[in-house]
Amino acid sequence: MGSPARKALVVTALPVDTWGRGLALTATSFQLSVLLGPAIGGIVAATHGVAGCFALATALAASAVYGIFRLPRTPPQPRTPRPRRTSDGLLSGLRIGWRTPALRRAFLVDLNATILAMPTALFPALNSERFGGQTYTLSLMFAALALGGILAGAASKYFAHSRRPAALMFGAALIWAFSLLALAAAPHLAAALGVLAIAGAADTVSVVARGVIVQREIADTHRGRISALDHIVEIAGPELGNARAGLIAQFTTATISLTAGSALSTLGVLALAISTPRRRRHRTTKTEDSAAQGRNDRHPA
């Protein structure tokens, strides 16, 4: 319930030319929690027990609630008729997402990358097949993916304001797929960790570029619904991808599953990029930028 509101708040509270950096910051905060959360939890559990973990979690939750109350009030938005049923709102978002070419491509690129090439379910099997099966090597694989995302988020000023978010999204999706192909062929752990870091960085760049495209394409009256659809894509894609990867690995091997999925993902990105009109693939138009700026001017932070 909170994710669509957080995404909508980024573009409501920030000037249009900083949307990319705001979305990069939210992506980086998630990667930091993935990397640091288990480590901090392990230390607290070892020193203060499970009760200490729950006490720390309660304190952090209280600080988050305080932070929410300190957020600036958002200006009133144009009202639209409230859906009679929850399903009506979801179907409305689905219709808008499918009928808007830029939104449809953005969601398909993300689903292509996650459903076909999501690697995390394969990490334990890859660790056993290729890297000795030690617990610390498995933890390093997860950490490398998150670390790459954090580094990309820290460098967001170099790509978050790009006027070519579609080209950036396609390029990052290709790097993601190529990196996972390289992971399937990595001869030793150091190489595997390196390509995982690259994949994590590419994932963050793709998330930011897709977020900018999605937020630029939707009107204020439907921002929450499309942000909710974007959240569903983010959550469902990786879970379906992990299920696909595990199912194929069950009948073959983890390496074969990763190789096949990454290769298909590469072909999928290329097909989506080729089918995208050149103007839309390479540059946002002045009309789009003016429209986005107009929305921001009508609703200043």
PDB file of C-alpha atoms in Angstrom:
ATOM      1  CA  MET A   1       0.000   0.000   0.000  1.00  0.00           C
ATOM      2  CA  GLY A   2       2.860   2.365   0.689  1.00  0.00           C
ATOM      3  CA  SER A   3       4.932   1.955  -2.468  1.00  0.00           C
ATOM      4  CA  PRO A   4       2.561   3.725  -4.922  1.00  0.00           C
ATOM      5  CA  ALA A   5       2.254   6.645  -2.515  1.00  0.00           C
ATOM      6  CA  ARG A   6       6.038   6.913  -2.161  1.00  0.00           C
ATOM      7  CA  LYS A   7       6.519   6.999  -5.929  1.00  0.00           C
ATOM      8  CA  ALA A   8       3.776   9.567  -6.401  1.00  0.00           C
ATOM      9  CA  LEU A   9       5.240  11.689  -3.604  1.00  0.00           C
ATOM     10  CA  VAL A  10       8.650  11.851  -5.318  1.00  0.00           C
ATOM     11  CA  VAL A  11       7.233  13.525  -8.414  1.00  0.00           C
ATOM     12  CA  THR A  12       4.799  15.667  -6.445  1.00  0.00           C
ATOM     13  CA  ALA A  13       7.386  17.091  -4.068  1.00  0.00           C
ATOM     14  CA  LEU A  14      10.321  17.519  -6.476  1.00  0.00           C
ATOM     15  CA  PRO A  15      10.858  19.669  -9.578  1.00  0.00           C
ATOM     16  CA  VAL A  16      10.495  17.708 -12.797  1.00  0.00           C
ATOM     17  CA  ASP A  17      14.207  17.875 -13.654  1.00  0.00           C
ATOM     18  CA  THR A  18      15.099  16.092 -10.400  1.00  0.00           C
ATOM     19  CA  TRP A  19      12.611  13.225 -10.628  1.00  0.00           C
ATOM     20  CA  GLY A  20      15.340  10.844 -11.720  1.00  0.00           C
ATOM     21  CA  ARG A  21      17.538  11.650  -8.737  1.00  0.00           C
ATOM     22  CA  GLY A  22      14.604  11.269  -6.354  1.00  0.00           C
ATOM     23  CA  LEU A  23      13.720   7.868  -7.802  1.00  0.00           C
ATOM     24  CA  ALA A  24      17.400   6.879  -7.661  1.00  0.00           C
ATOM     25  CA  LEU A  25      17.475   7.788  -3.969  1.00  0.00           C
ATOM     26  CA  THR A  26      14.482   5.570  -3.219  1.00  0.00           C
ATOM     27  CA  ALA A  27      16.054   2.679  -5.145  1.00  0.00           C
ATOM     28  CA  THR A  28      19.350   3.155  -3.305  1.00  0.00           C
ATOM     29  CA  SER A  29      17.628   3.169   0.081  1.00  0.00           C
ATOM     30  CA  PHE A  30      16.068  -0.202  -0.757  1.00  0.00           C
ATOM     31  CA  GLN A  31      19.436  -1.663  -1.797  1.00  0.00           C
ATOM     32  CA  LEU A  32      21.043  -0.326   1.390  1.00  0.00           C
ATOM     33  CA  SER A  33      18.385  -2.037   3.481  1.00  0.00           C
ATOM     34  CA  VAL A  34      18.978  -5.303   1.612  1.00  0.00           C
ATOM     35  CA  LEU A  35      22.720  -5.067   2.215  1.00  0.00           C
ATOM     36  CA  LEU A  36      22.852  -3.649   5.749  1.00  0.00           C
ATOM     37  CA  GLY A  37      19.624  -4.971   7.286  1.00  0.00           C
ATOM     38  CA  PRO A  38      20.643  -8.626   7.678  1.00  0.00           C
ATOM     39  CA  ALA A  39      24.134  -7.654   8.828  1.00  0.00           C
ATOM     40  CA  ILE A  40      22.836  -5.285  11.516  1.00  0.00           C
ATOM     41  CA  GLY A  41      20.173  -7.801  12.521  1.00  0.00           C
ATOM     42  CA  GLY A  42      22.781 -10.508  12.935  1.00  0.00           C
ATOM     43  CA  ILE A  43      24.982  -8.318  15.119  1.00  0.00           C
ATOM     44  CA  VAL A  44      22.079  -7.226  17.326  1.00  0.00           C
ATOM     45  CA  ALA A  45      20.797 -10.796  17.647  1.00  0.00           C
ATOM     46  CA  ALA A  46      24.245 -12.011  18.666  1.00  0.00           C
ATOM     47  CA  THR A  47      24.760  -9.279  21.259  1.00  0.00           C
ATOM     48  CA  HIS A  48      21.238  -8.548  22.580  1.00  0.00           C
ATOM     49  CA  GLY A  49      19.174 -11.528  21.478  1.00  0.00           C
ATOM     50  CA  VAL A  50      15.927 -11.624  19.551  1.00  0.00           C
ATOM     51  CA  ALA A  51      14.330  -9.191  22.003  1.00  0.00           C
ATOM     52  CA  GLY A  52      16.974  -6.632  21.071  1.00  0.00           C
ATOM     53  CA  CYS A  53      16.095  -7.070  17.389  1.00  0.00           C
ATOM     54  CA  PHE A  54      12.427  -6.402  18.057  1.00  0.00           C
ATOM     55  CA  ALA A  55      13.253  -3.388  20.213  1.00  0.00           C
ATOM     56  CA  LEU A  56      15.415  -1.918  17.432  1.00  0.00           C
ATOM     57  CA  ALA A  57      12.717  -2.640  14.834  1.00  0.00           C
ATOM     58  CA  THR A  58      10.132  -0.864  17.001  1.00  0.00           C
ATOM     59  CA  ALA A  59      12.367   2.173  17.404  1.00  0.00           C
ATOM     60  CA  LEU A  60      13.023   2.351  13.669  1.00  0.00           C
ATOM     61  CA  ALA A  61       9.301   2.023  12.916  1.00  0.00           C
ATOM     62  CA  ALA A  62       8.580   4.899  15.307  1.00  0.00           C
ATOM     63  CA  SER A  63      11.196   7.054  13.591  1.00  0.00           C
ATOM     64  CA  ALA A  64       9.615   6.245  10.224  1.00  0.00           C
ATOM     65  CA  VAL A  65       6.194   7.351  11.484  1.00  0.00           C
ATOM     66  CA  TYR A  66       7.760  10.590  12.746  1.00  0.00           C
ATOM     67  CA  GLY A  67       9.348  11.103   9.341  1.00  0.00           C
ATOM     68  CA  ILE A  68       5.993  10.636   7.610  1.00  0.00           C
ATOM     69  CA  PHE A  69       4.416  13.355   9.747  1.00  0.00           C
ATOM     70  CA  ARG A  70       7.324  15.680   8.894  1.00  0.00           C
ATOM     71  CA  LEU A  71       6.738  15.337   5.151  1.00  0.00           C
ATOM     72  CA  PRO A  72       5.412  18.466   3.414  1.00  0.00           C
ATOM     73  CA  ARG A  73       1.733  18.543   2.588  1.00  0.00           C
ATOM     74  CA  THR A  74       1.042  17.785  -1.053  1.00  0.00           C
ATOM     75  CA  PRO A  75      -1.201  20.220  -2.946  1.00  0.00           C
ATOM     76  CA  PRO A  76      -4.774  19.156  -3.748  1.00  0.00           C
ATOM     77  CA  GLN A  77      -5.014  17.067  -6.909  1.00  0.00           C
ATOM     78  CA  PRO A  78      -7.797  17.034  -9.513  1.00  0.00           C
ATOM     79  CA  ARG A  79     -10.500  14.658  -8.383  1.00  0.00           C
ATOM     80  CA  THR A  80     -11.666  11.686 -10.402  1.00  0.00           C
ATOM     81  CA  PRO A  81     -14.722   9.515  -9.721  1.00  0.00           C
ATOM     82  CA  ARG A  82     -13.933   6.926  -7.086  1.00  0.00           C
ATOM     83  CA  PRO A  83     -14.154   3.373  -8.463  1.00  0.00           C
ATOM     84  CA  ARG A  84     -17.174   1.456  -7.177  1.00  0.00           C
ATOM     85  CA  ARG A  85     -15.018  -1.636  -6.659  1.00  0.00           C
ATOM     86  CA  THR A  86     -11.307  -2.141  -6.049  1.00  0.00           C
ATOM     87  CA  SER A  87     -11.114  -4.182  -9.239  1.00  0.00           C
ATOM     88  CA  ASP A  88     -12.433  -1.197 -11.231  1.00  0.00           C
ATOM     89  CA  GLY A  89      -9.457   0.911 -10.172  1.00  0.00           C
ATOM     90  CA  LEU A  90      -7.016  -1.874 -11.038  1.00  0.00           C
ATOM     91  CA  LEU A  91      -8.647  -2.482 -14.427  1.00  0.00           C
ATOM     92  CA  SER A  92      -8.550   1.239 -15.143  1.00  0.00           C
ATOM     93  CA  GLY A  93      -4.803   1.288 -14.449  1.00  0.00           C
ATOM     94  CA  LEU A  94      -4.285  -1.795 -16.619  1.00  0.00           C
ATOM     95  CA  ARG A  95      -6.180  -0.215 -19.517  1.00  0.00           C
ATOM     96  CA  ILE A  96      -4.172   2.999 -19.323  1.00  0.00           C
ATOM     97  CA  GLY A  97      -0.908   1.097 -19.014  1.00  0.00           C
ATOM     98  CA  TRP A  98      -1.642  -1.076 -22.051  1.00  0.00           C
ATOM     99  CA  ARG A  99      -3.027   1.690 -24.258  1.00  0.00           C
ATOM    100  CA  THR A 100      -0.101   4.047 -23.617  1.00  0.00           C
ATOM    101  CA  PRO A 101       2.808   2.786 -25.769  1.00  0.00           C
ATOM    102  CA  ALA A 102       5.588   4.201 -23.578  1.00  0.00           C
ATOM    103  CA  LEU A 103       4.077   2.691 -20.418  1.00  0.00           C
ATOM    104  CA  ARG A 104       3.475  -0.647 -22.121  1.00  0.00           C
ATOM    105  CA  ARG A 105       7.095  -0.836 -23.304  1.00  0.00           C
ATOM    106  CA  ALA A 106       8.451   0.176 -19.895  1.00  0.00           C
ATOM    107  CA  PHE A 107       6.481  -2.541 -18.107  1.00  0.00           C
ATOM    108  CA  LEU A 108       7.338  -5.167 -20.736  1.00  0.00           C
ATOM    109  CA  VAL A 109      11.057  -4.379 -20.453  1.00  0.00           C
ATOM    110  CA  ASP A 110      10.908  -4.887 -16.698  1.00  0.00           C
ATOM    111  CA  LEU A 111       8.899  -8.121 -16.955  1.00  0.00           C
ATOM    112  CA  ASN A 112      11.251  -9.403 -19.635  1.00  0.00           C
ATOM    113  CA  ALA A 113      14.278  -8.793 -17.394  1.00  0.00           C
ATOM    114  CA  THR A 114      12.774 -10.286 -14.253  1.00  0.00           C
ATOM    115  CA  ILE A 115      10.664 -13.202 -15.487  1.00  0.00           C
ATOM    116  CA  LEU A 116      13.299 -14.491 -17.902  1.00  0.00           C
ATOM    117  CA  ALA A 117      16.543 -13.634 -16.120  1.00  0.00           C
ATOM    118  CA  MET A 118      15.953 -13.235 -12.374  1.00  0.00           C
ATOM    119  CA  PRO A 119      18.921 -15.083 -10.820  1.00  0.00           C
ATOM    120  CA  THR A 120      18.498 -14.993  -7.038  1.00  0.00           C
ATOM    121  CA  ALA A 121      16.608 -18.298  -6.647  1.00  0.00           C
ATOM    122  CA  LEU A 122      19.536 -19.970  -8.404  1.00  0.00           C
ATOM    123  CA  PHE A 123      22.224 -18.589  -6.091  1.00  0.00           C
ATOM    124  CA  PRO A 124      22.250 -21.549  -3.658  1.00  0.00           C
ATOM    125  CA  ALA A 125      22.444 -24.084  -6.500  1.00  0.00           C
ATOM    126  CA  LEU A 126      25.077 -22.066  -8.383  1.00  0.00           C
ATOM    127  CA  ASN A 127      27.057 -21.758  -5.177  1.00  0.00           C
ATOM    128  CA  SER A 128      26.987 -25.550  -4.746  1.00  0.00           C
ATOM    129  CA  GLU A 129      27.709 -26.340  -8.389  1.00  0.00           C
ATOM    130  CA  ARG A 130      30.412 -23.785  -9.043  1.00  0.00           C
ATOM    131  CA  PHE A 131      31.865 -22.201  -5.889  1.00  0.00           C
ATOM    132  CA  GLY A 132      32.164 -24.862  -3.215  1.00  0.00           C
ATOM    133  CA  GLY A 133      28.843 -24.413  -1.441  1.00  0.00           C
ATOM    134  CA  GLN A 134      30.190 -22.358   1.484  1.00  0.00           C
ATOM    135  CA  THR A 135      27.730 -20.158   3.369  1.00  0.00           C
ATOM    136  CA  TYR A 136      29.913 -17.051   3.125  1.00  0.00           C
ATOM    137  CA  THR A 137      30.191 -17.335  -0.663  1.00  0.00           C
ATOM    138  CA  LEU A 138      26.414 -17.444  -0.942  1.00  0.00           C
ATOM    139  CA  SER A 139      26.089 -14.324   1.202  1.00  0.00           C
ATOM    140  CA  LEU A 140      28.691 -12.570  -0.958  1.00  0.00           C
ATOM    141  CA  MET A 141      26.619 -13.259  -4.072  1.00  0.00           C
ATOM    142  CA  PHE A 142      23.568 -11.539  -2.607  1.00  0.00           C
ATOM    143  CA  ALA A 143      25.711  -8.701  -1.262  1.00  0.00           C
ATOM    144  CA  ALA A 144      27.404  -8.112  -4.634  1.00  0.00           C
ATOM    145  CA  LEU A 145      24.055  -7.606  -6.357  1.00  0.00           C
ATOM    146  CA  ALA A 146      22.958  -5.070  -3.730  1.00  0.00           C
ATOM    147  CA  LEU A 147      26.351  -3.333  -3.687  1.00  0.00           C
ATOM    148  CA  GLY A 148      26.198  -2.742  -7.426  1.00  0.00           C
ATOM    149  CA  GLY A 149      22.802  -1.108  -7.001  1.00  0.00           C
ATOM    150  CA  ILE A 150      24.093   1.129  -4.218  1.00  0.00           C
ATOM    151  CA  LEU A 151      27.079   2.273  -6.284  1.00  0.00           C
ATOM    152  CA  ALA A 152      24.805   3.069  -9.231  1.00  0.00           C
ATOM    153  CA  GLY A 153      22.500   5.028  -6.963  1.00  0.00           C
ATOM    154  CA  ALA A 154      25.445   6.997  -5.592  1.00  0.00           C
ATOM    155  CA  ALA A 155      26.410   7.899  -9.176  1.00  0.00           C
ATOM    156  CA  SER A 156      22.860   8.802 -10.194  1.00  0.00           C
ATOM    157  CA  LYS A 157      23.757  12.406 -11.031  1.00  0.00           C
ATOM    158  CA  TYR A 158      25.434  11.090 -14.185  1.00  0.00           C
ATOM    159  CA  PHE A 159      22.311   9.424 -15.590  1.00  0.00           C
ATOM    160  CA  ALA A 160      19.198  10.381 -13.603  1.00  0.00           C
ATOM    161  CA  HIS A 161      18.594  13.610 -15.573  1.00  0.00           C
ATOM    162  CA  SER A 162      19.050  11.973 -18.993  1.00  0.00           C
ATOM    163  CA  ARG A 163      16.801  13.258 -21.776  1.00  0.00           C
ATOM    164  CA  ARG A 164      16.909   9.759 -23.270  1.00  0.00           C
ATOM    165  CA  PRO A 165      15.359   7.607 -20.554  1.00  0.00           C
ATOM    166  CA  ALA A 166      14.053   5.017 -23.032  1.00  0.00           C
ATOM    167  CA  ALA A 167      17.499   4.423 -24.531  1.00  0.00           C
ATOM    168  CA  LEU A 168      18.916   4.309 -20.998  1.00  0.00           C
ATOM    169  CA  MET A 169      16.304   1.745 -19.956  1.00  0.00           C
ATOM    170  CA  PHE A 170      16.995  -0.497 -22.960  1.00  0.00           C
ATOM    171  CA  GLY A 171      20.771  -0.233 -22.493  1.00  0.00           C
ATOM    172  CA  ALA A 172      20.569  -1.066 -18.789  1.00  0.00           C
ATOM    173  CA  ALA A 173      18.290  -4.050 -19.490  1.00  0.00           C
ATOM    174  CA  LEU A 174      20.803  -5.368 -22.035  1.00  0.00           C
ATOM    175  CA  ILE A 175      23.668  -4.991 -19.562  1.00  0.00           C
ATOM    176  CA  TRP A 176      21.591  -6.844 -16.946  1.00  0.00           C
ATOM    177  CA  ALA A 177      21.024  -9.766 -19.315  1.00  0.00           C
ATOM    178  CA  PHE A 178      24.640  -9.841 -20.563  1.00  0.00           C
ATOM    179  CA  SER A 179      25.957  -9.742 -16.983  1.00  0.00           C
ATOM    180  CA  LEU A 180      23.867 -12.758 -16.016  1.00  0.00           C
ATOM    181  CA  LEU A 181      25.058 -14.613 -19.111  1.00  0.00           C
ATOM    182  CA  ALA A 182      28.578 -13.876 -17.917  1.00  0.00           C
ATOM    183  CA  LEU A 183      27.645 -15.147 -14.449  1.00  0.00           C
ATOM    184  CA  ALA A 184      26.625 -18.480 -15.974  1.00  0.00           C
ATOM    185  CA  ALA A 185      30.111 -18.770 -17.497  1.00  0.00           C
ATOM    186  CA  ALA A 186      32.120 -17.203 -14.646  1.00  0.00           C
ATOM    187  CA  PRO A 187      35.161 -19.450 -13.957  1.00  0.00           C
ATOM    188  CA  HIS A 188      35.675 -18.403 -10.343  1.00  0.00           C
ATOM    189  CA  LEU A 189      34.007 -16.530  -7.484  1.00  0.00           C
ATOM    190  CA  ALA A 190      35.726 -13.167  -8.027  1.00  0.00           C
ATOM    191  CA  ALA A 191      34.457 -12.990 -11.601  1.00  0.00           C
ATOM    192  CA  ALA A 192      30.970 -13.994 -10.493  1.00  0.00           C
ATOM    193  CA  LEU A 193      30.867 -11.269  -7.847  1.00  0.00           C
ATOM    194  CA  GLY A 194      32.089  -8.699 -10.363  1.00  0.00           C
ATOM    195  CA  VAL A 195      29.397  -9.433 -12.934  1.00  0.00           C
ATOM    196  CA  LEU A 196      26.747  -9.549 -10.196  1.00  0.00           C
ATOM    197  CA  ALA A 197      27.778  -6.051  -9.100  1.00  0.00           C
ATOM    198  CA  ILE A 198      27.457  -4.894 -12.710  1.00  0.00           C
ATOM    199  CA  ALA A 199      24.026  -6.530 -12.934  1.00  0.00           C
ATOM    200  CA  GLY A 200      22.929  -4.811  -9.720  1.00  0.00           C
ATOM    201  CA  ALA A 201      24.076  -1.429 -11.051  1.00  0.00           C
ATOM    202  CA  ALA A 202      22.255  -2.005 -14.340  1.00  0.00           C
ATOM    203  CA  ASP A 203      19.095  -2.947 -12.453  1.00  0.00           C
ATOM    204  CA  THR A 204      19.128   0.335 -10.525  1.00  0.00           C
ATOM    205  CA  VAL A 205      19.708   2.367 -13.695  1.00  0.00           C
ATOM    206  CA  SER A 206      16.834   0.552 -15.403  1.00  0.00           C
ATOM    207  CA  VAL A 207      14.519   1.118 -12.423  1.00  0.00           C
ATOM    208  CA  VAL A 208      15.276   4.849 -12.406  1.00  0.00           C
ATOM    209  CA  ALA A 209      14.863   5.231 -16.184  1.00  0.00           C
ATOM    210  CA  ARG A 210      11.611   3.276 -16.149  1.00  0.00           C
ATOM    211  CA  GLY A 211      10.340   5.323 -13.221  1.00  0.00           C
ATOM    212  CA  VAL A 212      11.006   8.585 -15.048  1.00  0.00           C
ATOM    213  CA  ILE A 213       9.204   7.291 -18.162  1.00  0.00           C
ATOM    214  CA  VAL A 214       6.216   6.084 -16.161  1.00  0.00           C
ATOM    215  CA  GLN A 215       5.840   9.287 -14.154  1.00  0.00           C
ATOM    216  CA  ARG A 216       6.209  11.519 -17.220  1.00  0.00           C
ATOM    217  CA  GLU A 217       3.548   9.663 -19.153  1.00  0.00           C
ATOM    218  CA  ILE A 218       0.719   9.683 -16.629  1.00  0.00           C
ATOM    219  CA  ALA A 219      -1.636  12.466 -15.635  1.00  0.00           C
ATOM    220  CA  ASP A 220      -1.919  13.599 -12.031  1.00  0.00           C
ATOM    221  CA  THR A 221      -5.446  12.171 -11.840  1.00  0.00           C
ATOM    222  CA  HIS A 222      -4.175   8.608 -12.456  1.00  0.00           C
ATOM    223  CA  ARG A 223      -0.745   8.770 -10.859  1.00  0.00           C
ATOM    224  CA  GLY A 224      -1.677   6.565  -7.925  1.00  0.00           C
ATOM    225  CA  ARG A 225      -3.276   3.868 -10.097  1.00  0.00           C
ATOM    226  CA  ILE A 226      -0.345   3.638 -12.506  1.00  0.00           C
ATOM    227  CA  SER A 227       2.151   3.743  -9.636  1.00  0.00           C
ATOM    228  CA  ALA A 228       0.249   0.818  -8.108  1.00  0.00           C
ATOM    229  CA  LEU A 229       0.459  -1.052 -11.424  1.00  0.00           C
ATOM    230  CA  ASP A 230       4.190  -0.284 -11.550  1.00  0.00           C
ATOM    231  CA  HIS A 231       4.535  -1.723  -8.039  1.00  0.00           C
ATOM    232  CA  ILE A 232       2.700  -4.912  -9.065  1.00  0.00           C
ATOM    233  CA  VAL A 233       5.121  -5.329 -11.974  1.00  0.00           C
ATOM    234  CA  GLU A 234       8.094  -4.832  -9.637  1.00  0.00           C
ATOM    235  CA  ILE A 235       6.820  -7.402  -7.136  1.00  0.00           C
ATOM    236  CA  ALA A 236       5.317 -10.031  -9.438  1.00  0.00           C
ATOM    237  CA  GLY A 237       8.101 -10.101 -12.045  1.00  0.00           C
ATOM    238  CA  PRO A 238      10.947 -11.232  -9.767  1.00  0.00           C
ATOM    239  CA  GLU A 239       8.769 -13.805  -7.985  1.00  0.00           C
ATOM    240  CA  LEU A 240       7.593 -15.306 -11.265  1.00  0.00           C
ATOM    241  CA  GLY A 241      11.153 -15.201 -12.551  1.00  0.00           C
ATOM    242  CA  ASN A 242      12.473 -17.059  -9.528  1.00  0.00           C
ATOM    243  CA  ALA A 243       9.754 -19.692  -9.940  1.00  0.00           C
ATOM    244  CA  ARG A 244      10.638 -20.103 -13.624  1.00  0.00           C
ATOM    245  CA  ALA A 245      14.362 -20.330 -12.871  1.00  0.00           C
ATOM    246  CA  GLY A 246      13.878 -22.924 -10.150  1.00  0.00           C
ATOM    247  CA  LEU A 247      11.509 -25.029 -12.247  1.00  0.00           C
ATOM    248  CA  ILE A 248      13.926 -25.205 -15.187  1.00  0.00           C
ATOM    249  CA  ALA A 249      16.876 -25.867 -12.870  1.00  0.00           C
ATOM    250  CA  GLN A 250      14.954 -28.743 -11.292  1.00  0.00           C
ATOM    251  CA  PHE A 251      14.939 -30.598 -14.617  1.00  0.00           C
ATOM    252  CA  THR A 252      18.351 -29.404 -15.868  1.00  0.00           C
ATOM    253  CA  THR A 253      20.957 -27.464 -13.868  1.00  0.00           C
ATOM    254  CA  ALA A 254      21.185 -23.985 -12.394  1.00  0.00           C
ATOM    255  CA  THR A 255      23.749 -23.008 -15.032  1.00  0.00           C
ATOM    256  CA  ILE A 256      21.506 -24.103 -17.894  1.00  0.00           C
ATOM    257  CA  SER A 257      18.513 -22.317 -16.383  1.00  0.00           C
ATOM    258  CA  LEU A 258      20.471 -19.083 -15.969  1.00  0.00           C
ATOM    259  CA  THR A 259      21.996 -19.289 -19.449  1.00  0.00           C
ATOM    260  CA  ALA A 260      18.701 -19.968 -21.209  1.00  0.00           C
ATOM    261  CA  GLY A 261      16.823 -17.269 -19.311  1.00  0.00           C
ATOM    262  CA  SER A 262      19.498 -14.617 -19.838  1.00  0.00           C
ATOM    263  CA  ALA A 263      19.746 -15.394 -23.552  1.00  0.00           C
ATOM    264  CA  LEU A 264      15.975 -15.137 -23.990  1.00  0.00           C
ATOM    265  CA  SER A 265      15.948 -11.901 -21.990  1.00  0.00           C
ATOM    266  CA  THR A 266      18.611 -10.452 -24.306  1.00  0.00           C
ATOM    267  CA  LEU A 267      16.511 -11.318 -27.353  1.00  0.00           C
ATOM    268  CA  GLY A 268      13.435  -9.843 -25.691  1.00  0.00           C
ATOM    269  CA  VAL A 269      15.125  -6.509 -24.975  1.00  0.00           C
ATOM    270  CA  LEU A 270      16.417  -6.309 -28.538  1.00  0.00           C
ATOM    271  CA  ALA A 271      12.941  -7.057 -29.925  1.00  0.00           C
ATOM    272  CA  LEU A 272      11.338  -4.361 -27.757  1.00  0.00           C
ATOM    273  CA  ALA A 273      14.033  -1.837 -28.671  1.00  0.00           C
ATOM    274  CA  ILE A 274      13.720  -2.526 -32.401  1.00  0.00           C
ATOM    275  CA  SER A 275       9.927  -2.197 -32.252  1.00  0.00           C
ATOM    276  CA  THR A 276      10.198   1.201 -30.541  1.00  0.00           C
ATOM    277  CA  PRO A 277      10.070   4.204 -32.896  1.00  0.00           C
ATOM    278  CA  ARG A 278      13.469   5.861 -33.147  1.00  0.00           C
ATOM    279  CA  ARG A 279      12.256   9.209 -31.850  1.00  0.00           C
ATOM    280  CA  ARG A 280      10.717   7.634 -28.754  1.00  0.00           C
ATOM    281  CA  ARG A 281      13.742   5.415 -28.177  1.00  0.00           C
ATOM    282  CA  HIS A 282      16.343   8.142 -28.189  1.00  0.00           C
ATOM    283  CA  ARG A 283      14.919  11.380 -26.865  1.00  0.00           C
ATOM    284  CA  THR A 284      12.029  12.837 -24.945  1.00  0.00           C
ATOM    285  CA  THR A 285      10.336  15.575 -26.892  1.00  0.00           C
ATOM    286  CA  LYS A 286      10.085  19.190 -25.879  1.00  0.00           C
ATOM    287  CA  THR A 287       6.316  18.755 -25.728  1.00  0.00           C
ATOM    288  CA  GLU A 288       6.683  15.987 -23.131  1.00  0.00           C
ATOM    289  CA  ASP A 289       9.123  18.019 -21.075  1.00  0.00           C
ATOM    290  CA  SER A 290       6.869  21.082 -21.237  1.00  0.00           C
ATOM    291  CA  ALA A 291       3.837  19.047 -20.225  1.00  0.00           C
ATOM    292  CA  ALA A 292       5.688  17.523 -17.302  1.00  0.00           C
ATOM    293  CA  GLN A 293       6.990  20.923 -16.266  1.00  0.00           C
ATOM    294  CA  GLY A 294       3.482  22.335 -16.540  1.00  0.00           C
ATOM    295  CA  ARG A 295       2.136  19.688 -14.183  1.00  0.00           C
ATOM    296  CA  ASN A 296       4.884  20.541 -11.739  1.00  0.00           C
ATOM    297  CA  ASP A 297       4.235  24.286 -12.040  1.00  0.00           C
ATOM    298  CA  ARG A 298       0.525  23.795 -11.361  1.00  0.00           C
ATOM    299  CA  HIS A 299       1.346  21.776  -8.246  1.00  0.00           C
ATOM    300  CA  PRO A 300       4.504  23.250  -6.738  1.00  0.00           C
ATOM    301  CA  ALA A 301       6.133  21.514  -3.780  1.00  0.00           C
TER     302      ALA A 301
END
